XYZ file of C-alpha atoms in Angstrom:
760
model
C 130.387 82.445 52.713
C 130.372 85.500 50.360
C 130.715 89.116 51.495
C 126.990 89.860 51.171
C 126.127 86.980 53.493
C 128.711 88.157 55.972
C 127.333 91.696 55.888
C 123.768 90.447 56.363
C 124.803 88.252 59.280
C 126.682 91.147 60.869
C 123.675 93.441 60.351
C 121.308 90.957 62.022
C 123.731 90.529 64.910
C 123.909 94.300 65.407
C 120.119 94.602 65.280
C 119.778 91.895 67.917
C 122.379 93.631 70.063
C 120.549 96.967 69.745
C 117.300 95.371 70.851
C 119.025 93.758 73.805
C 120.570 97.089 74.706
C 117.187 98.836 74.494
C 115.588 96.280 76.799
C 118.573 96.443 79.121
C 118.360 100.215 79.060
C 114.709 100.128 80.129
C 115.573 97.726 82.922
C 118.422 99.897 84.057
C 116.214 102.961 84.119
C 113.971 101.106 86.562
C 116.925 99.931 88.626
C 118.284 103.449 88.930
C 114.899 104.657 90.107
C 114.309 101.844 92.600
C 113.908 104.332 95.417
C 111.001 106.053 93.665
C 109.422 102.695 92.845
C 109.829 101.597 96.453
C 108.352 104.890 97.682
C 105.285 104.568 95.461
C 104.928 100.892 96.358
C 104.904 101.869 100.035
C 102.361 104.598 99.308
C 100.225 102.063 97.451
C 100.544 99.681 100.383
C 99.452 102.413 102.796
C 96.499 103.369 100.580
C 95.498 99.707 100.263
C 95.616 99.206 104.028
C 93.628 102.390 104.633
C 91.060 101.343 102.025
C 90.447 97.881 103.460
C 90.082 99.428 106.901
C 87.780 102.178 105.603
C 85.473 99.890 103.644
C 82.989 97.884 105.677
C 83.072 94.153 104.876
C 80.379 92.856 102.531
C 78.599 89.570 103.168
C 76.551 87.381 100.837
C 73.655 84.919 101.105
C 72.375 82.441 98.509
C 69.030 80.735 97.841
C 67.817 78.222 95.247
C 64.366 77.923 93.618
C 63.023 75.290 91.214
C 60.341 76.261 88.696
C 57.829 73.409 88.004
C 55.606 73.089 84.932
C 52.070 74.459 85.391
C 50.445 71.512 83.581
C 51.308 69.179 86.456
C 48.533 70.754 88.542
C 45.901 70.025 85.898
C 46.906 66.518 84.819
C 43.800 65.029 86.384
C 41.332 67.260 84.552
C 41.620 65.724 81.135
C 42.488 67.444 77.922
C 39.163 69.198 77.527
C 39.361 71.248 80.734
C 43.142 71.769 80.514
C 42.575 73.383 77.161
C 40.261 75.908 78.778
C 43.083 77.436 80.865
C 45.468 79.957 79.262
C 49.017 78.788 78.613
C 51.577 79.578 81.353
C 54.756 81.458 80.522
C 57.337 79.637 82.577
C 60.467 80.875 80.763
C 63.381 81.542 83.090
C 63.820 85.113 81.916
C 60.199 85.879 82.709
C 60.599 84.388 86.180
C 63.798 86.379 86.788
C 62.015 89.586 85.795
C 59.172 88.658 88.088
C 61.506 88.135 91.061
C 62.998 91.601 90.513
C 59.600 93.264 90.123
C 58.052 95.656 92.627
C 55.171 93.202 92.971
C 57.548 90.791 94.730
C 59.852 93.319 96.436
C 57.259 95.762 97.763
C 55.828 93.357 100.394
C 59.399 92.743 101.605
C 60.107 96.484 101.787
C 56.930 97.104 103.785
C 57.412 94.150 106.120
C 61.056 94.877 107.008
C 60.818 98.703 106.886
C 63.582 98.789 104.280
C 62.596 102.304 103.243
C 63.849 103.709 106.566
C 67.524 104.708 106.406
C 69.512 105.691 109.507
C 72.934 107.334 109.575
C 75.239 108.277 112.434
C 76.856 111.631 111.504
C 79.297 111.278 114.401
C 81.141 108.529 112.496
C 83.600 110.201 110.111
C 86.179 108.779 107.732
C 88.911 108.741 110.353
C 86.664 106.737 112.679
C 85.936 104.238 109.921
C 89.661 103.716 109.349
C 90.418 103.590 113.060
C 87.645 101.137 113.935
C 88.134 98.957 110.839
C 84.372 98.262 110.841
C 81.435 100.513 111.707
C 77.943 99.581 112.851
C 75.193 99.341 110.237
C 71.443 99.360 110.701
C 69.410 96.169 111.134
C 65.910 96.052 109.606
C 63.289 93.614 110.835
C 59.528 93.311 111.122
C 59.738 95.107 114.482
C 61.539 98.155 113.069
C 65.021 99.503 112.432
C 67.924 99.350 114.914
C 71.326 101.086 114.785
C 74.024 100.866 117.454
C 76.061 104.027 118.186
C 78.793 104.979 120.631
C 76.203 106.660 122.888
C 73.466 104.058 122.702
C 70.934 102.409 120.433
C 68.602 103.889 117.842
C 65.322 102.009 117.409
C 62.520 103.150 115.100
C 59.424 100.990 114.707
C 57.502 103.273 112.332
C 58.323 106.130 109.985
C 55.932 107.030 107.178
C 55.765 110.328 105.307
C 53.806 111.765 102.428
C 55.285 112.030 98.976
C 56.791 115.504 99.408
C 58.864 114.318 102.376
C 60.253 111.242 100.608
C 64.041 111.127 100.256
C 64.359 114.268 102.410
C 66.718 114.002 105.408
C 65.498 114.549 108.966
C 67.446 114.712 112.220
C 66.459 112.911 115.416
C 67.750 113.984 118.827
C 66.890 112.806 122.298
C 65.526 115.252 124.879
C 64.642 114.978 128.551
C 60.978 114.449 127.701
C 61.321 112.444 124.492
C 62.735 113.344 121.096
C 62.934 116.113 118.509
C 62.427 115.480 114.781
C 63.655 118.338 112.607
C 64.663 119.313 109.106
C 65.879 122.542 107.570
C 62.689 124.477 108.298
C 60.530 122.414 110.698
C 60.742 120.859 114.126
C 58.463 118.352 115.856
C 58.569 117.077 119.427
C 57.341 113.720 120.658
C 57.650 111.032 123.288
C 59.450 107.704 123.124
C 57.484 104.466 122.609
C 54.450 106.371 121.411
C 53.064 106.684 117.880
C 52.868 110.266 116.609
C 51.233 111.951 113.641
C 52.770 115.290 112.775
C 51.278 117.619 110.188
C 54.073 119.516 108.468
C 54.223 122.075 105.692
C 54.557 119.359 103.047
C 52.211 116.739 104.466
C 51.814 114.080 107.122
C 54.569 112.388 109.153
C 53.923 109.216 111.130
C 56.691 108.112 113.463
C 57.267 105.942 116.502
C 60.650 106.191 118.227
C 61.511 103.495 120.758
C 65.053 104.485 121.702
C 67.713 107.118 120.963
C 71.343 107.712 122.018
C 72.011 109.860 125.054
C 73.936 113.139 125.373
C 72.126 114.782 122.481
C 73.725 112.436 119.922
C 71.996 113.343 116.597
C 70.839 110.710 114.108
C 69.981 111.287 110.450
C 66.800 109.541 109.277
C 65.334 109.387 105.771
C 62.281 107.733 104.281
C 63.229 106.487 100.848
C 60.780 106.176 98.000
C 59.748 102.701 96.900
C 61.532 103.094 93.576
C 64.880 104.026 95.157
C 64.535 101.243 97.737
C 63.763 98.537 95.178
C 66.521 99.815 92.896
C 68.934 99.550 95.825
C 67.826 95.970 96.487
C 68.116 95.030 92.813
C 71.634 96.497 92.627
C 72.708 94.050 95.355
C 70.522 91.159 94.123
C 71.702 88.595 91.594
C 69.164 86.264 89.933
C 70.485 83.791 87.371
C 69.457 80.433 85.928
C 71.771 77.683 87.083
C 72.738 75.749 83.999
C 70.660 75.626 80.814
C 66.981 74.656 80.893
C 67.351 73.186 84.364
C 64.451 75.135 85.843
C 66.737 76.106 88.750
C 67.092 79.784 89.681
C 69.906 80.882 91.993
C 69.442 84.073 93.996
C 72.196 85.875 95.884
C 72.130 89.112 97.860
C 75.103 91.059 99.230
C 75.180 93.607 102.017
C 77.006 94.949 105.065
C 75.227 92.738 107.627
C 75.095 88.955 107.273
C 71.873 88.505 109.266
C 70.214 91.380 107.429
C 71.154 89.996 104.015
C 69.869 86.512 104.839
C 66.624 87.901 106.262
C 65.885 90.087 103.234
C 66.689 87.312 100.755
C 64.525 84.818 102.643
C 61.533 87.159 102.482
C 62.152 87.821 98.780
C 62.077 84.081 98.107
C 58.897 83.625 100.171
C 57.239 86.656 98.568
C 57.938 85.296 95.092
C 56.631 81.859 96.068
C 53.435 83.370 97.518
C 52.879 85.503 94.425
C 53.417 82.503 92.181
C 50.999 80.366 94.183
C 48.369 83.117 94.107
C 48.777 83.408 90.350
C 48.452 79.639 89.849
C 45.365 79.380 92.106
C 43.739 82.341 90.413
C 43.304 80.383 87.181
C 41.666 77.430 88.921
C 39.450 79.622 91.108
C 38.077 81.522 88.122
C 37.234 78.268 86.346
C 35.485 76.864 89.466
C 33.496 80.056 89.924
C 32.361 79.939 86.306
C 31.300 76.300 86.603
C 29.582 76.964 89.934
C 27.382 79.563 88.262
C 26.596 77.289 85.296
C 25.616 74.136 87.262
C 22.280 75.449 88.718
C 21.233 76.837 85.373
C 22.079 73.629 83.546
C 20.299 71.555 86.190
C 17.176 73.690 85.882
C 17.302 73.450 82.129
C 17.632 69.634 82.321
C 14.613 69.404 84.608
C 12.569 71.556 82.296
C 13.410 69.490 79.220
C 12.687 66.227 81.070
C 9.313 67.553 82.244
C 8.295 68.493 78.735
C 9.455 65.172 77.317
C 7.611 63.173 79.999
C 4.410 65.119 79.470
C 4.638 64.507 75.709
C 5.034 60.757 76.249
C 2.080 60.687 78.585
C -0.081 62.386 76.045
C 1.018 60.394 72.989
C 2.391 57.128 74.302
C 5.584 55.398 73.157
C 6.475 55.745 69.431
C 8.894 53.428 67.512
C 11.393 55.276 65.475
C 12.619 53.747 62.284
C 16.142 52.629 61.859
C 16.999 55.590 59.667
C 15.454 57.984 62.135
C 17.465 56.386 64.939
C 20.691 56.871 63.031
C 19.817 60.459 62.234
C 18.816 61.045 65.800
C 22.087 59.618 67.130
C 24.098 61.702 64.726
C 22.077 64.802 65.465
C 22.473 64.217 69.195
C 26.227 63.856 68.776
C 26.371 67.071 66.783
C 24.352 68.871 69.425
C 26.730 67.608 72.115
C 29.702 68.875 70.184
C 27.999 72.201 69.583
C 27.253 72.518 73.292
C 30.840 71.744 74.256
C 32.140 74.214 71.735
C 29.771 76.893 72.982
C 30.886 76.169 76.513
C 34.509 76.526 75.473
C 33.713 79.730 73.621
C 31.877 81.144 76.622
C 34.809 80.363 78.885
C 37.392 81.697 76.434
C 35.515 84.948 75.989
C 36.099 85.587 79.697
C 39.850 85.814 78.870
C 39.991 86.786 75.206
C 38.097 88.851 72.648
C 36.123 87.483 69.685
C 39.133 88.167 67.450
C 41.338 85.650 69.293
C 42.423 82.712 67.070
C 40.910 80.108 69.445
C 37.516 81.843 69.425
C 37.582 82.137 65.637
C 38.481 78.444 65.333
C 35.535 77.433 67.561
C 33.174 79.632 65.509
C 34.325 77.906 62.335
C 33.709 74.461 63.875
C 30.254 75.575 65.023
C 29.497 76.669 61.485
C 30.349 73.245 60.078
C 28.338 71.437 62.768
C 25.322 73.734 62.336
C 25.359 73.108 58.598
C 25.309 69.356 59.159
C 22.598 69.712 61.769
C 20.468 71.702 59.348
C 20.877 68.972 56.763
C 19.771 66.309 59.287
C 16.843 68.479 60.397
C 15.691 68.769 56.820
C 15.787 64.983 56.540
C 13.912 64.452 59.794
C 11.302 67.014 58.795
C 10.012 64.506 56.342
C 9.067 62.182 59.242
C 5.592 62.258 60.657
C 4.876 65.211 62.952
C 4.547 63.089 66.160
C 7.776 61.233 65.544
C 9.506 64.511 64.754
C 8.348 66.074 68.007
C 9.357 62.947 69.935
C 12.835 63.105 68.489
C 13.145 66.773 69.300
C 12.157 66.450 72.945
C 14.279 63.310 73.416
C 17.231 65.109 71.891
C 16.858 68.101 74.239
C 16.797 65.873 77.298
C 19.916 63.945 76.242
C 21.841 67.093 75.459
C 20.931 68.831 78.694
C 21.776 65.731 80.720
C 25.157 65.302 79.002
C 26.132 68.920 79.532
C 25.016 68.901 83.150
C 26.880 65.721 84.032
C 30.067 66.868 82.275
C 30.115 70.219 84.054
C 29.323 68.614 87.407
C 32.124 66.068 86.969
C 34.703 68.686 86.007
C 33.555 70.911 88.853
C 34.246 68.203 91.404
C 37.608 67.442 89.810
C 38.655 71.104 89.983
C 37.713 71.231 93.660
C 40.024 68.279 94.280
C 42.838 69.969 92.323
C 42.293 73.234 94.199
C 42.658 71.448 97.534
C 46.047 69.969 96.545
C 47.386 72.855 94.517
C 50.894 74.162 95.353
C 53.140 76.903 93.972
C 55.040 76.304 90.767
C 58.101 77.743 92.536
C 59.631 75.129 94.781
C 62.026 76.478 97.399
C 65.099 74.230 97.397
C 67.504 76.191 99.628
C 66.757 79.107 101.915
C 69.607 81.540 102.737
C 71.816 80.808 105.733
C 74.380 82.909 107.628
C 77.861 82.001 106.419
C 79.649 85.055 107.906
C 82.148 84.862 105.058
C 83.440 88.240 103.904
C 82.965 88.638 100.150
C 84.579 92.066 99.798
C 86.964 93.636 100.358
C 89.476 90.840 99.836
C 92.086 92.431 102.050
C 95.186 90.545 100.994
C 94.372 90.842 97.291
C 93.573 94.559 97.529
C 96.721 95.298 99.516
C 98.806 93.314 97.028
C 97.184 95.025 94.017
C 97.515 98.469 95.626
C 101.207 97.830 96.270
C 101.689 96.576 92.715
C 99.759 99.551 91.320
C 101.944 101.901 93.347
C 105.080 100.227 92.033
C 103.782 100.416 88.453
C 102.892 104.070 88.928
C 106.379 104.697 90.268
C 107.861 102.895 87.268
C 105.686 104.949 84.926
C 106.774 108.138 86.678
C 110.417 107.108 86.266
C 109.899 106.533 82.539
C 108.162 109.897 82.178
C 110.857 111.670 84.167
C 113.493 109.916 82.102
C 111.833 111.088 78.897
C 111.316 114.634 80.155
C 114.728 115.011 81.811
C 116.696 113.769 78.823
C 119.899 113.627 80.865
C 123.406 113.242 79.521
C 124.298 109.578 79.073
C 125.495 108.518 75.649
C 128.846 109.994 74.495
C 127.940 109.410 70.851
C 124.665 111.283 71.280
C 126.486 114.174 72.988
C 128.931 114.436 70.098
C 126.150 114.352 67.488
C 124.093 116.993 69.310
C 126.908 119.428 70.162
C 129.468 118.786 67.444
C 132.156 118.614 70.167
C 134.098 115.400 70.783
C 133.901 113.648 74.122
C 137.593 113.393 74.957
C 137.237 111.535 78.265
C 134.782 109.621 80.388
C 135.672 109.616 84.077
C 134.137 106.659 85.965
C 132.820 107.159 89.463
C 135.216 106.319 92.270
C 133.491 104.072 94.778
C 135.964 105.072 97.493
C 135.441 108.806 97.003
C 131.673 108.261 96.869
C 131.752 106.616 100.281
C 133.988 109.351 101.692
C 131.764 112.107 100.282
C 128.817 110.762 102.291
C 130.467 112.359 105.324
C 129.526 115.994 104.831
C 132.105 117.209 107.360
C 135.036 115.453 105.684
C 137.158 117.506 103.262
C 137.369 116.416 99.584
C 140.271 114.063 98.864
C 142.525 113.527 95.849
C 142.353 110.273 93.911
C 146.101 109.832 94.251
C 145.714 109.749 98.024
C 142.706 107.468 98.459
C 142.032 105.541 95.204
C 145.153 105.578 93.038
C 144.465 102.148 91.523
C 140.941 102.879 90.377
C 139.526 103.318 86.888
C 138.776 106.936 87.768
C 142.465 107.681 88.337
C 143.437 105.884 85.134
C 140.854 107.928 83.218
C 142.399 111.144 84.587
C 145.796 109.985 83.351
C 144.320 109.154 79.946
C 142.861 112.666 79.821
C 146.327 114.064 80.614
C 147.835 112.089 77.759
C 145.214 113.253 75.304
C 145.650 116.871 76.301
C 149.415 116.645 75.927
C 149.107 115.097 72.479
C 146.401 117.492 71.334
C 148.375 120.671 72.209
C 151.072 121.653 69.690
C 154.622 121.779 70.933
C 156.046 125.279 70.761
C 159.805 125.446 70.368
C 160.992 128.552 72.123
C 163.860 129.688 74.312
C 161.446 130.760 77.026
C 158.834 128.207 78.060
C 155.252 129.347 77.931
C 152.564 127.653 79.993
C 149.615 125.909 78.355
C 146.386 127.361 79.760
C 143.519 124.898 80.269
C 140.090 126.280 81.065
C 137.542 123.977 82.726
C 133.911 124.993 82.808
C 130.490 123.318 82.827
C 126.898 123.996 81.897
C 125.667 124.043 85.518
C 126.999 123.771 89.074
C 127.858 120.411 90.567
C 129.308 118.762 87.457
C 132.731 118.114 89.101
C 134.972 120.890 87.737
C 136.959 121.140 90.934
C 137.438 117.352 91.036
C 138.745 117.231 87.446
C 140.926 120.348 87.826
C 142.638 119.226 91.024
C 143.276 115.628 89.956
C 144.450 116.630 86.472
C 146.941 119.054 88.056
C 148.213 116.195 90.240
C 148.870 113.861 87.277
C 150.609 116.687 85.374
C 152.833 117.249 88.412
C 153.866 113.583 88.258
C 155.681 114.487 85.013
C 157.728 117.096 86.940
C 155.708 119.828 85.309
C 155.135 122.999 87.264
C 151.383 123.536 87.504
C 149.351 126.493 88.738
C 145.696 125.914 89.605
C 143.554 129.088 89.651
C 140.087 129.026 91.174
C 138.450 131.645 88.940
C 134.984 130.963 90.321
C 135.044 133.997 92.594
C 131.406 133.414 93.573
C 131.188 129.817 94.766
C 134.587 128.220 94.093
C 135.542 125.360 96.415
C 138.947 124.264 95.120
C 140.540 125.540 98.316
C 138.829 122.668 100.181
C 140.518 120.104 97.937
C 143.961 121.569 98.678
C 143.155 122.155 102.336
C 143.639 125.934 102.205
C 141.720 129.101 102.960
C 139.666 130.764 100.266
C 141.098 134.208 101.108
C 144.249 135.913 99.776
C 143.400 134.748 96.313
C 142.440 135.934 92.834
C 139.690 138.353 93.820
C 141.824 139.888 96.570
C 144.687 140.443 94.150
C 142.524 141.994 91.418
C 140.814 144.320 93.912
C 144.117 145.853 95.143
C 145.093 149.285 93.847
C 148.021 149.471 91.474
C 149.859 151.567 94.046
C 149.777 148.680 96.469
C 151.639 146.374 94.123
C 154.508 147.329 91.908
C 153.477 145.277 88.890
C 154.517 147.674 86.169
C 157.155 145.216 85.056
C 158.239 141.611 85.678
C 161.830 140.578 86.192
C 163.305 139.486 82.882
C 166.423 137.883 84.261
C 167.585 134.456 83.070
C 166.214 132.545 86.065
C 162.713 134.056 85.428
C 161.821 134.255 89.120
C 158.343 135.490 89.958
C 159.455 138.497 91.967
C 162.478 140.774 92.023
C 162.105 142.266 95.453
C 159.738 140.639 97.940
C 159.338 143.834 99.865
C 158.057 145.644 96.755
C 156.330 142.761 94.800
C 153.981 140.657 96.970
C 152.300 138.262 94.471
C 153.489 135.391 96.645
C 150.840 136.461 99.140
C 148.170 135.329 96.638
C 149.784 132.244 95.120
C 150.338 129.463 97.646
C 152.338 126.270 97.333
C 150.311 123.134 97.914
C 151.229 119.923 99.727
C 151.760 118.300 96.333
C 155.129 118.878 94.697
C 155.187 121.179 91.631
C 151.635 122.456 92.236
C 150.805 126.029 93.269
C 147.297 127.195 94.001
C 145.567 130.575 93.777
C 142.214 130.466 95.679
C 139.193 132.490 94.694
C 139.556 135.142 97.402
C 136.724 137.078 98.909
C 133.465 137.454 96.998
C 133.619 140.617 94.823
C 130.559 142.556 93.715
C 131.348 142.215 89.980
C 133.699 139.305 89.250
C 133.298 139.566 85.477
C 134.596 143.159 85.358
C 137.709 142.045 87.247
C 138.395 139.331 84.651
C 137.967 141.770 81.775
C 140.456 144.204 83.336
C 144.013 144.685 82.029
C 145.268 143.732 85.456
C 144.077 140.128 85.030
C 145.551 139.981 81.527
C 148.880 141.256 82.850
C 148.744 138.739 85.701
C 148.098 135.791 83.384
C 150.762 136.962 80.933
C 153.331 137.160 83.712
C 152.398 133.765 85.158
C 152.647 131.944 81.826
C 156.377 132.315 81.886
C 156.610 130.739 85.325
C 154.627 127.502 84.818
C 154.248 124.636 82.393
C 150.486 124.356 82.829
C 147.914 126.786 84.188
C 144.569 125.172 85.008
C 141.688 127.590 85.450
C 138.471 126.466 87.130
C 135.729 128.861 85.956
C 132.053 129.308 86.945
C 129.308 127.388 85.058
C 128.290 128.914 81.757
C 124.575 129.038 82.472
C 125.204 130.691 85.857
C 127.688 133.368 84.780
C 129.491 134.568 81.666
C 132.942 134.527 83.311
C 133.954 131.464 81.306
C 133.467 133.351 78.023
C 135.947 135.999 79.220
C 138.464 133.466 80.523
C 138.249 131.439 77.312
C 140.063 134.268 75.472
C 143.234 133.437 77.422
C 142.988 129.634 77.225
C 144.801 127.286 74.868
C 142.064 124.705 75.293
C 138.499 125.094 76.567
C 137.039 121.940 78.097
C 133.383 121.490 79.036
C 132.640 119.160 81.973
C 129.231 117.512 82.300
C 127.930 114.942 84.806
C 126.635 111.593 83.665
C 122.921 110.905 84.299
C 122.431 114.266 86.039
C 123.305 117.063 83.627
C 120.517 118.020 81.251
C 121.266 117.442 77.602
C 119.548 120.637 76.466
C 121.511 122.705 78.983
C 124.784 121.237 77.728
C 123.858 121.957 74.102
C 122.852 125.503 75.010
C 126.108 126.089 76.908
C 128.194 124.950 73.930
C 126.113 127.175 71.677
C 126.731 130.147 73.959
C 130.474 129.588 73.703
C 130.282 129.470 69.923
C 128.223 132.659 69.888
C 131.051 134.370 71.784
C 133.526 133.206 69.103
C 134.989 130.612 71.450
C 135.652 127.056 70.398
C 134.999 124.253 72.863
C 137.808 121.760 72.342
C 136.300 118.841 74.159
C 133.690 117.514 76.546
C 134.533 115.460 79.634
C 131.802 113.103 80.827
C 132.287 112.894 84.575
C 131.021 110.469 87.224
C 130.086 107.667 84.822
C 128.473 104.888 86.832
C 129.820 101.447 86.059
C 128.229 98.055 86.121
C 124.649 96.977 85.439
C 123.251 100.258 86.655
C 124.147 101.990 83.393
C 123.665 101.116 79.788
C 126.428 103.348 78.403
C 129.108 102.858 81.020
C 132.201 100.796 80.482
C 131.706 97.418 82.103
C 135.251 96.916 83.301
C 135.699 94.091 85.735
C 139.372 94.456 86.592
C 141.553 96.803 88.571
C 144.539 98.317 86.848
C 147.343 98.739 89.370
C 150.477 97.276 90.772
C 150.667 93.512 90.725
C 151.419 91.509 93.801
C 154.703 89.753 92.987
C 154.917 87.601 96.065
């Protein structure tokens, strides 16, 4: 494999690793925020439970209707009469629209008093959650009923004029009956008695049968027909089952199973009745038309027969030639056709105008027949006058008889059809009470609410993670600040457990966790600091001053300072630890000492109290020449750890920064350098105070401590920038409290313990 192939393979491998790391990083963000996710999931669970208890259960009823073809009712009439009736629009969409129409729903609304709405104002949201299900009104042909905690509400009649529609009223029981009131009016009446009240906006008709006791108010409203039918249609589903099956499925949902089934049953019956009325209307109109025509046609037939008989009596029987007979037969047939067409036209004009295509078609046929008839008449006119008159009278009688018998026959047939006529809508299934709750689906809602809460918590964690932009990646810290990360200190599991006890004093790693990665990281930091500081060859040793600061409180300066001093002492180096955070320093707790008699106390003493005008310059370089005159030992205390001295912060001064700027502090630090190998100064956070900028002038190395996954990246960058603005170089950044294992993307996934082996 050539070098290019190797590079490409390595590049693809790195890309795949980066993607895996990104996905792992997202997963780890969620794992670190599991408490927030769990909290939101619990909140979602609580909201879901409250919702399913607040919402009343919804029930559903179904019905099935079959739509038959209209032509089945007229199959016995023959094609001639069937053609007289207008075509029926039996499309499913038309029938669905018809079912939803006010024509079908209004009779149901009036019968069941669906326009009357009752509400119990005493039932609030807390009651709905507490009771899990509240009472709803029941409408029937007898009236409206609503159960309350203080008794039943029963209204059998409530009608108002248009101005009172959709306006709320209040009903209350009294000793003598009831009171009906609104914002500006009040009416009194008696129970079980119909009343007619004349108000400012019109008439009110009401009959109250029962009301709750103890003055329990009830809200009552008369809804308009439009609002009521819209409400029914919003809960009503009408769909064709299958394709071109002629089956329509109806379903209605509501808060009361019996109520839903009752309303849907009456809707189905109302539609069936309307459909039957519509179907019968066509037949009835045709019968009525024929009933009016029969007497007239019968009278006309009698008149033509009388004239023909009288003519025969006067003239006797006349033979008609063969040609005349043919013409007569043809002419009679034409006249019959003309009569039938005129009858059709007369009937059609009762439904349509003269411009309708069927009427125009009949007129055209009449024109053709009349033309032929005129031609035959011209031929017959050549016959002798007596024969011509005989043919005319005979023709009139035949035509009148044919028309009369046809109409009479069809009339009797229509009467038979009318007697056996049924609705085109065949009711297959009426609604029944299933008592199955359709909504809310409690388990599903609770599960979805919990899942939604968890997802919201996860989203919040991602947003917080993006907004917080905490310190995590050492490489990113170096690129943003320009300062190298010289050490990453892993979290000590033992110290973390001990720190959960708030009353327990902080402990050193060497005492409780000396085989941990944290302790090894402190030693590695010691090695790096030793190697990074130049060795000064001099007859008199001079201490290396290390300044530890951070961008904000709580980053672990005291932890790093104390444990680093301990590992330096292991090399038989004399170390002085100074708690220069005179405001909130807590290093004294680590060493188990008092905070008083420390740095602030020393710097606040007058020069006359301490004879510090000169240090002993003898060969043994002791701190003091005469204890009775020089009392610095009162402020520097030996610790329990060999080679480590400690100067606590002292009492809280009013202006710590001015004390650090003073010549007295400079003289103190200059004198102490000759007595120690290392001086470790723990200073206040940079963003809280500017003390660190002053102390940095005396330090050989300035180290910035930041806490993994807690310190803000922007604050760290700003703190480093502040140091540079004060002409101070930050020599390194220490990333403290790095969490190991799968909970962190950038931590070191060590899986061993570095310590003493068991040589048994």
